């Protein structure tokens, strides 16, 4: 079985093909952010922390909004 995982902000998605050829979706954090094209820091990315600094650097470096104009940064969830 091949498993593909895509990380998008705080959302992890896993897709696998089961024995009958059906796609199985694993979305432990849900799919709302993906469907809304929302990027947000994870719970580990507290403002002012090293994790948050890395998150901000990644957002600038990747510049996803230039590639996908509907992608937007969302507020961190509590």
PDB file of N, CA, C and O in Angstrom:
ATOM      1  N   UNK A   1       0.848  -1.161   0.000  1.00  0.00           N
ATOM      2  CA  UNK A   1       0.000   0.000   0.000  1.00  0.00           C
ATOM      3  C   UNK A   1       0.899   1.231   0.000  1.00  0.00           C
ATOM      4  O   UNK A   1       1.816   1.337   0.788  1.00  0.00           O
ATOM      5  N   UNK A   2       0.635   2.169  -0.887  1.00  0.00           N
ATOM      6  CA  UNK A   2       1.362   3.430  -0.924  1.00  0.00           C
ATOM      7  C   UNK A   2       0.591   4.460  -0.110  1.00  0.00           C
ATOM      8  O   UNK A   2      -0.622   4.550  -0.212  1.00  0.00           O
ATOM      9  N   UNK A   3       1.305   5.228   0.659  1.00  0.00           N
ATOM     10  CA  UNK A   3       0.681   6.279   1.454  1.00  0.00           C
ATOM     11  C   UNK A   3       1.349   7.598   1.110  1.00  0.00           C
ATOM     12  O   UNK A   3       2.564   7.688   1.079  1.00  0.00           O
ATOM     13  N   UNK A   4       0.538   8.591   0.808  1.00  0.00           N
ATOM     14  CA  UNK A   4       1.038   9.922   0.503  1.00  0.00           C
ATOM     15  C   UNK A   4       0.542  10.858   1.589  1.00  0.00           C
ATOM     16  O   UNK A   4      -0.624  10.854   1.940  1.00  0.00           O
ATOM     17  N   UNK A   5       1.428  11.662   2.109  1.00  0.00           N
ATOM     18  CA  UNK A   5       1.064  12.602   3.165  1.00  0.00           C
ATOM     19  C   UNK A   5       1.446  13.998   2.725  1.00  0.00           C
ATOM     20  O   UNK A   5       2.508  14.213   2.165  1.00  0.00           O
ATOM     21  N   UNK A   6       0.579  14.928   2.974  1.00  0.00           N
ATOM     22  CA  UNK A   6       0.825  16.332   2.636  1.00  0.00           C
ATOM     23  C   UNK A   6       0.589  17.151   3.896  1.00  0.00           C
ATOM     24  O   UNK A   6      -0.445  17.020   4.525  1.00  0.00           O
ATOM     25  N   UNK A   7       1.562  17.954   4.264  1.00  0.00           N
ATOM     26  CA  UNK A   7       1.424  18.827   5.416  1.00  0.00           C
ATOM     27  C   UNK A   7       1.115  20.226   4.925  1.00  0.00           C
ATOM     28  O   UNK A   7       1.804  20.754   4.083  1.00  0.00           O
ATOM     29  N   UNK A   8       0.087  20.842   5.455  1.00  0.00           N
ATOM     30  CA  UNK A   8      -0.304  22.185   5.074  1.00  0.00           C
ATOM     31  C   UNK A   8      -0.655  22.920   6.354  1.00  0.00           C
ATOM     32  O   UNK A   8      -1.730  22.737   6.910  1.00  0.00           O
ATOM     33  N   UNK A   9       0.272  23.732   6.838  1.00  0.00           N
ATOM     34  CA  UNK A   9       0.040  24.405   8.112  1.00  0.00           C
ATOM     35  C   UNK A   9      -0.178  23.388   9.208  1.00  0.00           C
ATOM     36  O   UNK A   9       0.610  22.484   9.379  1.00  0.00           O
ATOM     37  N   UNK A  10      -1.241  23.522   9.930  1.00  0.00           N
ATOM     38  CA  UNK A  10      -1.528  22.615  11.039  1.00  0.00           C
ATOM     39  C   UNK A  10      -2.306  21.391  10.591  1.00  0.00           C
ATOM     40  O   UNK A  10      -2.716  20.590  11.408  1.00  0.00           O
ATOM     41  N   UNK A  11      -2.493  21.219   9.312  1.00  0.00           N
ATOM     42  CA  UNK A  11      -3.304  20.115   8.811  1.00  0.00           C
ATOM     43  C   UNK A  11      -2.430  19.043   8.192  1.00  0.00           C
ATOM     44  O   UNK A  11      -1.604  19.321   7.361  1.00  0.00           O
ATOM     45  N   UNK A  12      -2.631  17.822   8.588  1.00  0.00           N
ATOM     46  CA  UNK A  12      -1.952  16.678   7.993  1.00  0.00           C
ATOM     47  C   UNK A  12      -2.996  15.839   7.281  1.00  0.00           C
ATOM     48  O   UNK A  12      -4.029  15.519   7.849  1.00  0.00           O
ATOM     49  N   UNK A  13      -2.714  15.501   6.053  1.00  0.00           N
ATOM     50  CA  UNK A  13      -3.612  14.647   5.289  1.00  0.00           C
ATOM     51  C   UNK A  13      -2.852  13.421   4.819  1.00  0.00           C
ATOM     52  O   UNK A  13      -1.732  13.536   4.343  1.00  0.00           O
ATOM     53  N   UNK A  14      -3.466  12.283   4.960  1.00  0.00           N
ATOM     54  CA  UNK A  14      -2.896  11.042   4.460  1.00  0.00           C
ATOM     55  C   UNK A  14      -3.893  10.389   3.531  1.00  0.00           C
ATOM     56  O   UNK A  14      -5.096  10.367   3.811  1.00  0.00           O
ATOM     57  N   UNK A  15      -3.408   9.878   2.404  1.00  0.00           N
ATOM     58  CA  UNK A  15      -4.271   9.200   1.451  1.00  0.00           C
ATOM     59  C   UNK A  15      -3.644   7.850   1.142  1.00  0.00           C
ATOM     60  O   UNK A  15      -2.451   7.764   0.875  1.00  0.00           O
ATOM     61  N   UNK A  16      -4.452   6.815   1.213  1.00  0.00           N
ATOM     62  CA  UNK A  16      -3.971   5.469   0.925  1.00  0.00           C
ATOM     63  C   UNK A  16      -4.980   4.751   0.038  1.00  0.00           C
ATOM     64  O   UNK A  16      -6.178   5.031   0.080  1.00  0.00           O
ATOM     65  N   UNK A  17      -4.488   3.855  -0.759  1.00  0.00           N
ATOM     66  CA  UNK A  17      -5.326   3.013  -1.602  1.00  0.00           C
ATOM     67  C   UNK A  17      -5.488   1.686  -0.874  1.00  0.00           C
ATOM     68  O   UNK A  17      -4.507   0.999  -0.580  1.00  0.00           O
ATOM     69  N   UNK A  18      -6.730   1.318  -0.529  1.00  0.00           N
ATOM     70  CA  UNK A  18      -6.928   0.072   0.212  1.00  0.00           C
ATOM     71  C   UNK A  18      -6.941  -1.131  -0.736  1.00  0.00           C
ATOM     72  O   UNK A  18      -6.774  -0.984  -1.942  1.00  0.00           O
ATOM     73  N   UNK A  19      -7.108  -2.312  -0.169  1.00  0.00           N
ATOM     74  CA  UNK A  19      -7.041  -3.555  -0.939  1.00  0.00           C
ATOM     75  C   UNK A  19      -8.081  -3.626  -2.048  1.00  0.00           C
ATOM     76  O   UNK A  19      -7.872  -4.273  -3.072  1.00  0.00           O
ATOM     77  N   UNK A  20      -9.214  -2.946  -1.892  1.00  0.00           N
ATOM     78  CA  UNK A  20     -10.258  -2.986  -2.922  1.00  0.00           C
ATOM     79  C   UNK A  20     -10.116  -1.845  -3.924  1.00  0.00           C
ATOM     80  O   UNK A  20     -10.971  -1.665  -4.783  1.00  0.00           O
ATOM     81  N   UNK A  21      -9.045  -1.047  -3.807  1.00  0.00           N
ATOM     82  CA  UNK A  21      -8.819   0.030  -4.766  1.00  0.00           C
ATOM     83  C   UNK A  21      -9.495   1.336  -4.410  1.00  0.00           C
ATOM     84  O   UNK A  21      -9.502   2.267  -5.208  1.00  0.00           O
ATOM     85  N   UNK A  22     -10.069   1.406  -3.226  1.00  0.00           N
ATOM     86  CA  UNK A  22     -10.732   2.636  -2.773  1.00  0.00           C
ATOM     87  C   UNK A  22      -9.733   3.534  -2.054  1.00  0.00           C
ATOM     88  O   UNK A  22      -8.860   3.052  -1.336  1.00  0.00           O
ATOM     89  N   UNK A  23      -9.885   4.837  -2.256  1.00  0.00           N
ATOM     90  CA  UNK A  23      -9.043   5.785  -1.536  1.00  0.00           C
ATOM     91  C   UNK A  23      -9.529   5.926  -0.102  1.00  0.00           C
ATOM     92  O   UNK A  23     -10.728   6.013   0.146  1.00  0.00           O
ATOM     93  N   UNK A  24      -8.597   5.927   0.830  1.00  0.00           N
ATOM     94  CA  UNK A  24      -8.891   6.128   2.239  1.00  0.00           C
ATOM     95  C   UNK A  24      -8.212   7.425   2.668  1.00  0.00           C
ATOM     96  O   UNK A  24      -7.023   7.609   2.441  1.00  0.00           O
ATOM     97  N   UNK A  25      -8.955   8.323   3.259  1.00  0.00           N
ATOM     98  CA  UNK A  25      -8.436   9.602   3.705  1.00  0.00           C
ATOM     99  C   UNK A  25      -8.269   9.588   5.217  1.00  0.00           C
ATOM    100  O   UNK A  25      -9.191   9.242   5.943  1.00  0.00           O
ATOM    101  N   UNK A  26      -7.083   9.967   5.669  1.00  0.00           N
ATOM    102  CA  UNK A  26      -6.828  10.157   7.099  1.00  0.00           C
ATOM    103  C   UNK A  26      -6.579  11.645   7.307  1.00  0.00           C
ATOM    104  O   UNK A  26      -5.701  12.228   6.670  1.00  0.00           O
ATOM    105  N   UNK A  27      -7.373  12.265   8.144  1.00  0.00           N
ATOM    106  CA  UNK A  27      -7.255  13.700   8.399  1.00  0.00           C
ATOM    107  C   UNK A  27      -7.425  13.941   9.898  1.00  0.00           C
ATOM    108  O   UNK A  27      -8.481  14.357  10.357  1.00  0.00           O
ATOM    109  N   UNK A  28      -6.373  13.679  10.684  1.00  0.00           N
ATOM    110  CA  UNK A  28      -6.508  13.776  12.139  1.00  0.00           C
ATOM    111  C   UNK A  28      -6.877  15.169  12.645  1.00  0.00           C
ATOM    112  O   UNK A  28      -7.459  15.289  13.717  1.00  0.00           O
ATOM    113  N   UNK A  29      -6.565  16.208  11.880  1.00  0.00           N
ATOM    114  CA  UNK A  29      -6.910  17.579  12.294  1.00  0.00           C
ATOM    115  C   UNK A  29      -8.087  18.122  11.504  1.00  0.00           C
ATOM    116  O   UNK A  29      -8.405  19.309  11.581  1.00  0.00           O
ATOM    117  N   UNK A  30      -8.741  17.272  10.725  1.00  0.00           N
ATOM    118  CA  UNK A  30      -9.862  17.707   9.898  1.00  0.00           C
ATOM    119  C   UNK A  30      -9.401  18.245   8.550  1.00  0.00           C
ATOM    120  O   UNK A  30      -8.212  18.273   8.248  1.00  0.00           O
ATOM    121  N   UNK A  31     -10.356  18.643   7.728  1.00  0.00           N
ATOM    122  CA  UNK A  31     -10.044  19.134   6.378  1.00  0.00           C
ATOM    123  C   UNK A  31     -10.481  20.580   6.169  1.00  0.00           C
ATOM    124  O   UNK A  31     -10.323  21.120   5.080  1.00  0.00           O
ATOM    125  N   UNK A  32     -10.998  21.228   7.199  1.00  0.00           N
ATOM    126  CA  UNK A  32     -11.539  22.584   7.054  1.00  0.00           C
ATOM    127  C   UNK A  32     -10.503  23.565   6.517  1.00  0.00           C
ATOM    128  O   UNK A  32     -10.787  24.339   5.605  1.00  0.00           O
ATOM    129  N   UNK A  33      -9.281  23.550   7.069  1.00  0.00           N
ATOM    130  CA  UNK A  33      -8.263  24.488   6.599  1.00  0.00           C
ATOM    131  C   UNK A  33      -7.914  24.253   5.133  1.00  0.00           C
ATOM    132  O   UNK A  33      -7.719  25.198   4.376  1.00  0.00           O
ATOM    133  N   UNK A  34      -7.853  23.010   4.726  1.00  0.00           N
ATOM    134  CA  UNK A  34      -7.545  22.697   3.328  1.00  0.00           C
ATOM    135  C   UNK A  34      -8.660  23.212   2.423  1.00  0.00           C
ATOM    136  O   UNK A  34      -8.409  23.866   1.412  1.00  0.00           O
ATOM    137  N   UNK A  35      -9.904  22.932   2.786  1.00  0.00           N
ATOM    138  CA  UNK A  35     -11.031  23.365   1.970  1.00  0.00           C
ATOM    139  C   UNK A  35     -11.167  24.881   1.909  1.00  0.00           C
ATOM    140  O   UNK A  35     -11.654  25.436   0.931  1.00  0.00           O
ATOM    141  N   UNK A  36     -10.718  25.557   2.963  1.00  0.00           N
ATOM    142  CA  UNK A  36     -10.792  27.017   3.012  1.00  0.00           C
ATOM    143  C   UNK A  36      -9.489  27.679   2.568  1.00  0.00           C
ATOM    144  O   UNK A  36      -9.365  28.900   2.616  1.00  0.00           O
ATOM    145  N   UNK A  37      -8.500  26.869   2.142  1.00  0.00           N
ATOM    146  CA  UNK A  37      -7.180  27.361   1.716  1.00  0.00           C
ATOM    147  C   UNK A  37      -6.555  28.242   2.796  1.00  0.00           C
ATOM    148  O   UNK A  37      -6.023  29.303   2.527  1.00  0.00           O
ATOM    149  N   UNK A  38      -6.635  27.780   4.031  1.00  0.00           N
ATOM    150  CA  UNK A  38      -6.128  28.552   5.166  1.00  0.00           C
ATOM    151  C   UNK A  38      -4.802  27.976   5.662  1.00  0.00           C
ATOM    152  O   UNK A  38      -4.672  26.771   5.855  1.00  0.00           O
ATOM    153  N   UNK A  39      -3.831  28.846   5.849  1.00  0.00           N
ATOM    154  CA  UNK A  39      -2.560  28.484   6.460  1.00  0.00           C
ATOM    155  C   UNK A  39      -2.562  29.058   7.864  1.00  0.00           C
ATOM    156  O   UNK A  39      -2.901  30.212   8.066  1.00  0.00           O
ATOM    157  N   UNK A  40      -2.177  28.225   8.827  1.00  0.00           N
ATOM    158  CA  UNK A  40      -2.130  28.732  10.196  1.00  0.00           C
ATOM    159  C   UNK A  40      -1.027  28.000  10.940  1.00  0.00           C
ATOM    160  O   UNK A  40      -0.681  26.873  10.614  1.00  0.00           O
ATOM    161  N   UNK A  41      -0.469  28.644  11.969  1.00  0.00           N
ATOM    162  CA  UNK A  41       0.555  27.974  12.769  1.00  0.00           C
ATOM    163  C   UNK A  41      -0.050  26.832  13.581  1.00  0.00           C
ATOM    164  O   UNK A  41      -1.245  26.813  13.845  1.00  0.00           O
ATOM    165  N   UNK A  42       0.807  25.900  13.967  1.00  0.00           N
ATOM    166  CA  UNK A  42       0.357  24.797  14.814  1.00  0.00           C
ATOM    167  C   UNK A  42       0.290  25.259  16.264  1.00  0.00           C
ATOM    168  O   UNK A  42       0.715  26.364  16.597  1.00  0.00           O
ATOM    169  N   UNK A  43      -0.188  24.399  17.116  1.00  0.00           N
ATOM    170  CA  UNK A  43      -0.259  24.710  18.540  1.00  0.00           C
ATOM    171  C   UNK A  43       1.135  24.910  19.135  1.00  0.00           C
ATOM    172  O   UNK A  43       1.295  25.578  20.152  1.00  0.00           O
ATOM    173  N   UNK A  44       2.169  24.339  18.499  1.00  0.00           N
ATOM    174  CA  UNK A  44       3.545  24.492  18.982  1.00  0.00           C
ATOM    175  C   UNK A  44       4.134  25.852  18.604  1.00  0.00           C
ATOM    176  O   UNK A  44       5.168  26.242  19.113  1.00  0.00           O
ATOM    177  N   UNK A  45       3.498  26.551  17.692  1.00  0.00           N
ATOM    178  CA  UNK A  45       4.025  27.810  17.162  1.00  0.00           C
ATOM    179  C   UNK A  45       3.488  29.008  17.935  1.00  0.00           C
ATOM    180  O   UNK A  45       2.839  29.885  17.385  1.00  0.00           O
ATOM    181  N   UNK A  46       3.762  29.081  19.224  1.00  0.00           N
ATOM    182  CA  UNK A  46       3.277  30.190  20.034  1.00  0.00           C
ATOM    183  C   UNK A  46       3.995  31.474  19.628  1.00  0.00           C
ATOM    184  O   UNK A  46       5.219  31.470  19.455  1.00  0.00           O
ATOM    185  N   UNK A  47       3.260  32.564  19.438  1.00  0.00           N
ATOM    186  CA  UNK A  47       3.903  33.832  19.071  1.00  0.00           C
ATOM    187  C   UNK A  47       5.069  34.150  20.010  1.00  0.00           C
ATOM    188  O   UNK A  47       4.963  33.998  21.228  1.00  0.00           O
ATOM    189  N   UNK A  48       6.187  34.532  19.421  1.00  0.00           N
ATOM    190  CA  UNK A  48       7.387  34.844  20.185  1.00  0.00           C
ATOM    191  C   UNK A  48       8.322  33.665  20.388  1.00  0.00           C
ATOM    192  O   UNK A  48       9.474  33.840  20.772  1.00  0.00           O
ATOM    193  N   UNK A  49       7.836  32.447  20.100  1.00  0.00           N
ATOM    194  CA  UNK A  49       8.670  31.255  20.286  1.00  0.00           C
ATOM    195  C   UNK A  49       9.551  31.012  19.062  1.00  0.00           C
ATOM    196  O   UNK A  49       9.347  31.588  17.988  1.00  0.00           O
ATOM    197  N   UNK A  50      10.528  30.152  19.230  1.00  0.00           N
ATOM    198  CA  UNK A  50      11.401  29.761  18.111  1.00  0.00           C
ATOM    199  C   UNK A  50      10.577  29.078  17.017  1.00  0.00           C
ATOM    200  O   UNK A  50      10.785  29.312  15.831  1.00  0.00           O
ATOM    201  N   UNK A  51       9.619  28.252  17.418  1.00  0.00           N
ATOM    202  CA  UNK A  51       8.750  27.583  16.436  1.00  0.00           C
ATOM    203  C   UNK A  51       7.990  28.612  15.595  1.00  0.00           C
ATOM    204  O   UNK A  51       7.845  28.461  14.394  1.00  0.00           O
ATOM    205  N   UNK A  52       7.496  29.652  16.240  1.00  0.00           N
ATOM    206  CA  UNK A  52       6.733  30.678  15.519  1.00  0.00           C
ATOM    207  C   UNK A  52       7.641  31.433  14.555  1.00  0.00           C
ATOM    208  O   UNK A  52       7.241  31.752  13.438  1.00  0.00           O
ATOM    209  N   UNK A  53       8.880  31.707  14.970  1.00  0.00           N
ATOM    210  CA  UNK A  53       9.841  32.374  14.094  1.00  0.00           C
ATOM    211  C   UNK A  53      10.097  31.522  12.851  1.00  0.00           C
ATOM    212  O   UNK A  53      10.117  32.019  11.733  1.00  0.00           O
ATOM    213  N   UNK A  54      10.244  30.222  13.040  1.00  0.00           N
ATOM    214  CA  UNK A  54      10.457  29.308  11.911  1.00  0.00           C
ATOM    215  C   UNK A  54       9.224  29.299  11.007  1.00  0.00           C
ATOM    216  O   UNK A  54       9.333  29.318   9.780  1.00  0.00           O
ATOM    217  N   UNK A  55       8.023  29.277  11.601  1.00  0.00           N
ATOM    218  CA  UNK A  55       6.775  29.335  10.828  1.00  0.00           C
ATOM    219  C   UNK A  55       6.744  30.595   9.966  1.00  0.00           C
ATOM    220  O   UNK A  55       6.455  30.535   8.768  1.00  0.00           O
ATOM    221  N   UNK A  56       7.058  31.749  10.563  1.00  0.00           N
ATOM    222  CA  UNK A  56       7.047  33.005   9.807  1.00  0.00           C
ATOM    223  C   UNK A  56       8.067  32.981   8.673  1.00  0.00           C
ATOM    224  O   UNK A  56       7.779  33.444   7.565  1.00  0.00           O
ATOM    225  N   UNK A  57       9.266  32.443   8.931  1.00  0.00           N
ATOM    226  CA  UNK A  57      10.283  32.344   7.882  1.00  0.00           C
ATOM    227  C   UNK A  57       9.798  31.460   6.738  1.00  0.00           C
ATOM    228  O   UNK A  57       9.996  31.778   5.570  1.00  0.00           O
ATOM    229  N   UNK A  58       9.155  30.351   7.093  1.00  0.00           N
ATOM    230  CA  UNK A  58       8.643  29.436   6.075  1.00  0.00           C
ATOM    231  C   UNK A  58       7.587  30.125   5.205  1.00  0.00           C
ATOM    232  O   UNK A  58       7.582  29.976   3.992  1.00  0.00           O
ATOM    233  N   UNK A  59       6.701  30.884   5.839  1.00  0.00           N
ATOM    234  CA  UNK A  59       5.657  31.576   5.077  1.00  0.00           C
ATOM    235  C   UNK A  59       6.266  32.569   4.084  1.00  0.00           C
ATOM    236  O   UNK A  59       5.829  32.666   2.940  1.00  0.00           O
ATOM    237  N   UNK A  60       7.305  33.285   4.521  1.00  0.00           N
ATOM    238  CA  UNK A  60       7.962  34.240   3.615  1.00  0.00           C
ATOM    239  C   UNK A  60       8.699  33.514   2.496  1.00  0.00           C
ATOM    240  O   UNK A  60       8.603  33.887   1.329  1.00  0.00           O
ATOM    241  N   UNK A  61       9.438  32.470   2.851  1.00  0.00           N
ATOM    242  CA  UNK A  61      10.247  31.746   1.864  1.00  0.00           C
ATOM    243  C   UNK A  61       9.385  31.027   0.830  1.00  0.00           C
ATOM    244  O   UNK A  61       9.644  31.108  -0.369  1.00  0.00           O
ATOM    245  N   UNK A  62       8.375  30.332   1.286  1.00  0.00           N
ATOM    246  CA  UNK A  62       7.524  29.553   0.369  1.00  0.00           C
ATOM    247  C   UNK A  62       6.677  30.452  -0.521  1.00  0.00           C
ATOM    248  O   UNK A  62       6.407  30.111  -1.665  1.00  0.00           O
ATOM    249  N   UNK A  63       6.206  31.563   0.021  1.00  0.00           N
ATOM    250  CA  UNK A  63       5.401  32.531  -0.732  1.00  0.00           C
ATOM    251  C   UNK A  63       4.256  31.853  -1.489  1.00  0.00           C
ATOM    252  O   UNK A  63       4.002  32.124  -2.659  1.00  0.00           O
ATOM    253  N   UNK A  64       3.556  30.973  -0.802  1.00  0.00           N
ATOM    254  CA  UNK A  64       2.462  30.224  -1.409  1.00  0.00           C
ATOM    255  C   UNK A  64       1.370  31.131  -1.969  1.00  0.00           C
ATOM    256  O   UNK A  64       0.724  30.801  -2.948  1.00  0.00           O
ATOM    257  N   UNK A  65       1.177  32.274  -1.366  1.00  0.00           N
ATOM    258  CA  UNK A  65       0.107  33.167  -1.813  1.00  0.00           C
ATOM    259  C   UNK A  65       0.380  33.722  -3.208  1.00  0.00           C
ATOM    260  O   UNK A  65      -0.547  34.048  -3.935  1.00  0.00           O
ATOM    261  N   UNK A  66       1.632  33.817  -3.606  1.00  0.00           N
ATOM    262  CA  UNK A  66       1.956  34.268  -4.965  1.00  0.00           C
ATOM    263  C   UNK A  66       1.605  33.191  -5.983  1.00  0.00           C
ATOM    264  O   UNK A  66       1.236  33.494  -7.113  1.00  0.00           O
ATOM    265  N   UNK A  67       1.700  31.930  -5.575  1.00  0.00           N
ATOM    266  CA  UNK A  67       1.397  30.806  -6.473  1.00  0.00           C
ATOM    267  C   UNK A  67      -0.095  30.514  -6.489  1.00  0.00           C
ATOM    268  O   UNK A  67      -0.683  30.270  -7.537  1.00  0.00           O
ATOM    269  N   UNK A  68      -0.699  30.512  -5.302  1.00  0.00           N
ATOM    270  CA  UNK A  68      -2.121  30.215  -5.135  1.00  0.00           C
ATOM    271  C   UNK A  68      -2.786  31.416  -4.465  1.00  0.00           C
ATOM    272  O   UNK A  68      -2.831  31.504  -3.225  1.00  0.00           O
ATOM    273  N   UNK A  69      -3.329  32.347  -5.219  1.00  0.00           N
ATOM    274  CA  UNK A  69      -3.878  33.585  -4.658  1.00  0.00           C
ATOM    275  C   UNK A  69      -4.995  33.397  -3.629  1.00  0.00           C
ATOM    276  O   UNK A  69      -5.193  34.267  -2.781  1.00  0.00           O
ATOM    277  N   UNK A  70      -5.702  32.289  -3.661  1.00  0.00           N
ATOM    278  CA  UNK A  70      -6.794  32.090  -2.695  1.00  0.00           C
ATOM    279  C   UNK A  70      -6.302  31.610  -1.327  1.00  0.00           C
ATOM    280  O   UNK A  70      -7.047  31.622  -0.359  1.00  0.00           O
ATOM    281  N   UNK A  71      -5.035  31.201  -1.259  1.00  0.00           N
ATOM    282  CA  UNK A  71      -4.462  30.783   0.020  1.00  0.00           C
ATOM    283  C   UNK A  71      -4.297  32.018   0.892  1.00  0.00           C
ATOM    284  O   UNK A  71      -3.869  33.063   0.431  1.00  0.00           O
ATOM    285  N   UNK A  72      -4.671  31.883   2.162  1.00  0.00           N
ATOM    286  CA  UNK A  72      -4.537  33.012   3.080  1.00  0.00           C
ATOM    287  C   UNK A  72      -4.059  32.531   4.443  1.00  0.00           C
ATOM    288  O   UNK A  72      -4.259  31.378   4.804  1.00  0.00           O
ATOM    289  N   UNK A  73      -3.406  33.419   5.157  1.00  0.00           N
ATOM    290  CA  UNK A  73      -2.977  33.101   6.502  1.00  0.00           C
ATOM    291  C   UNK A  73      -4.129  33.342   7.458  1.00  0.00           C
ATOM    292  O   UNK A  73      -4.777  34.384   7.419  1.00  0.00           O
ATOM    293  N   UNK A  74      -4.378  32.371   8.304  1.00  0.00           N
ATOM    294  CA  UNK A  74      -5.461  32.441   9.283  1.00  0.00           C
ATOM    295  C   UNK A  74      -4.870  32.562  10.686  1.00  0.00           C
ATOM    296  O   UNK A  74      -3.692  32.242  10.903  1.00  0.00           O
ATOM    297  N   UNK A  75      -5.677  32.989  11.606  1.00  0.00           N
ATOM    298  CA  UNK A  75      -5.242  33.120  12.991  1.00  0.00           C
ATOM    299  C   UNK A  75      -4.993  31.739  13.598  1.00  0.00           C
ATOM    300  O   UNK A  75      -5.639  30.762  13.243  1.00  0.00           O
ATOM    301  N   UNK A  76      -4.098  31.692  14.538  1.00  0.00           N
ATOM    302  CA  UNK A  76      -3.812  30.460  15.253  1.00  0.00           C
ATOM    303  C   UNK A  76      -5.024  30.073  16.087  1.00  0.00           C
ATOM    304  O   UNK A  76      -5.647  30.933  16.716  1.00  0.00           O
ATOM    305  N   UNK A  77      -5.351  28.797  16.072  1.00  0.00           N
ATOM    306  CA  UNK A  77      -6.481  28.315  16.872  1.00  0.00           C
ATOM    307  C   UNK A  77      -6.014  27.983  18.268  1.00  0.00           C
ATOM    308  O   UNK A  77      -4.890  27.550  18.468  1.00  0.00           O
ATOM    309  N   UNK A  78      -6.871  28.165  19.225  1.00  0.00           N
ATOM    310  CA  UNK A  78      -6.536  27.868  20.631  1.00  0.00           C
ATOM    311  C   UNK A  78      -6.727  26.410  20.906  1.00  0.00           C
ATOM    312  O   UNK A  78      -7.468  25.732  20.355  1.00  0.00           O
TER     313      UNK A  78
END
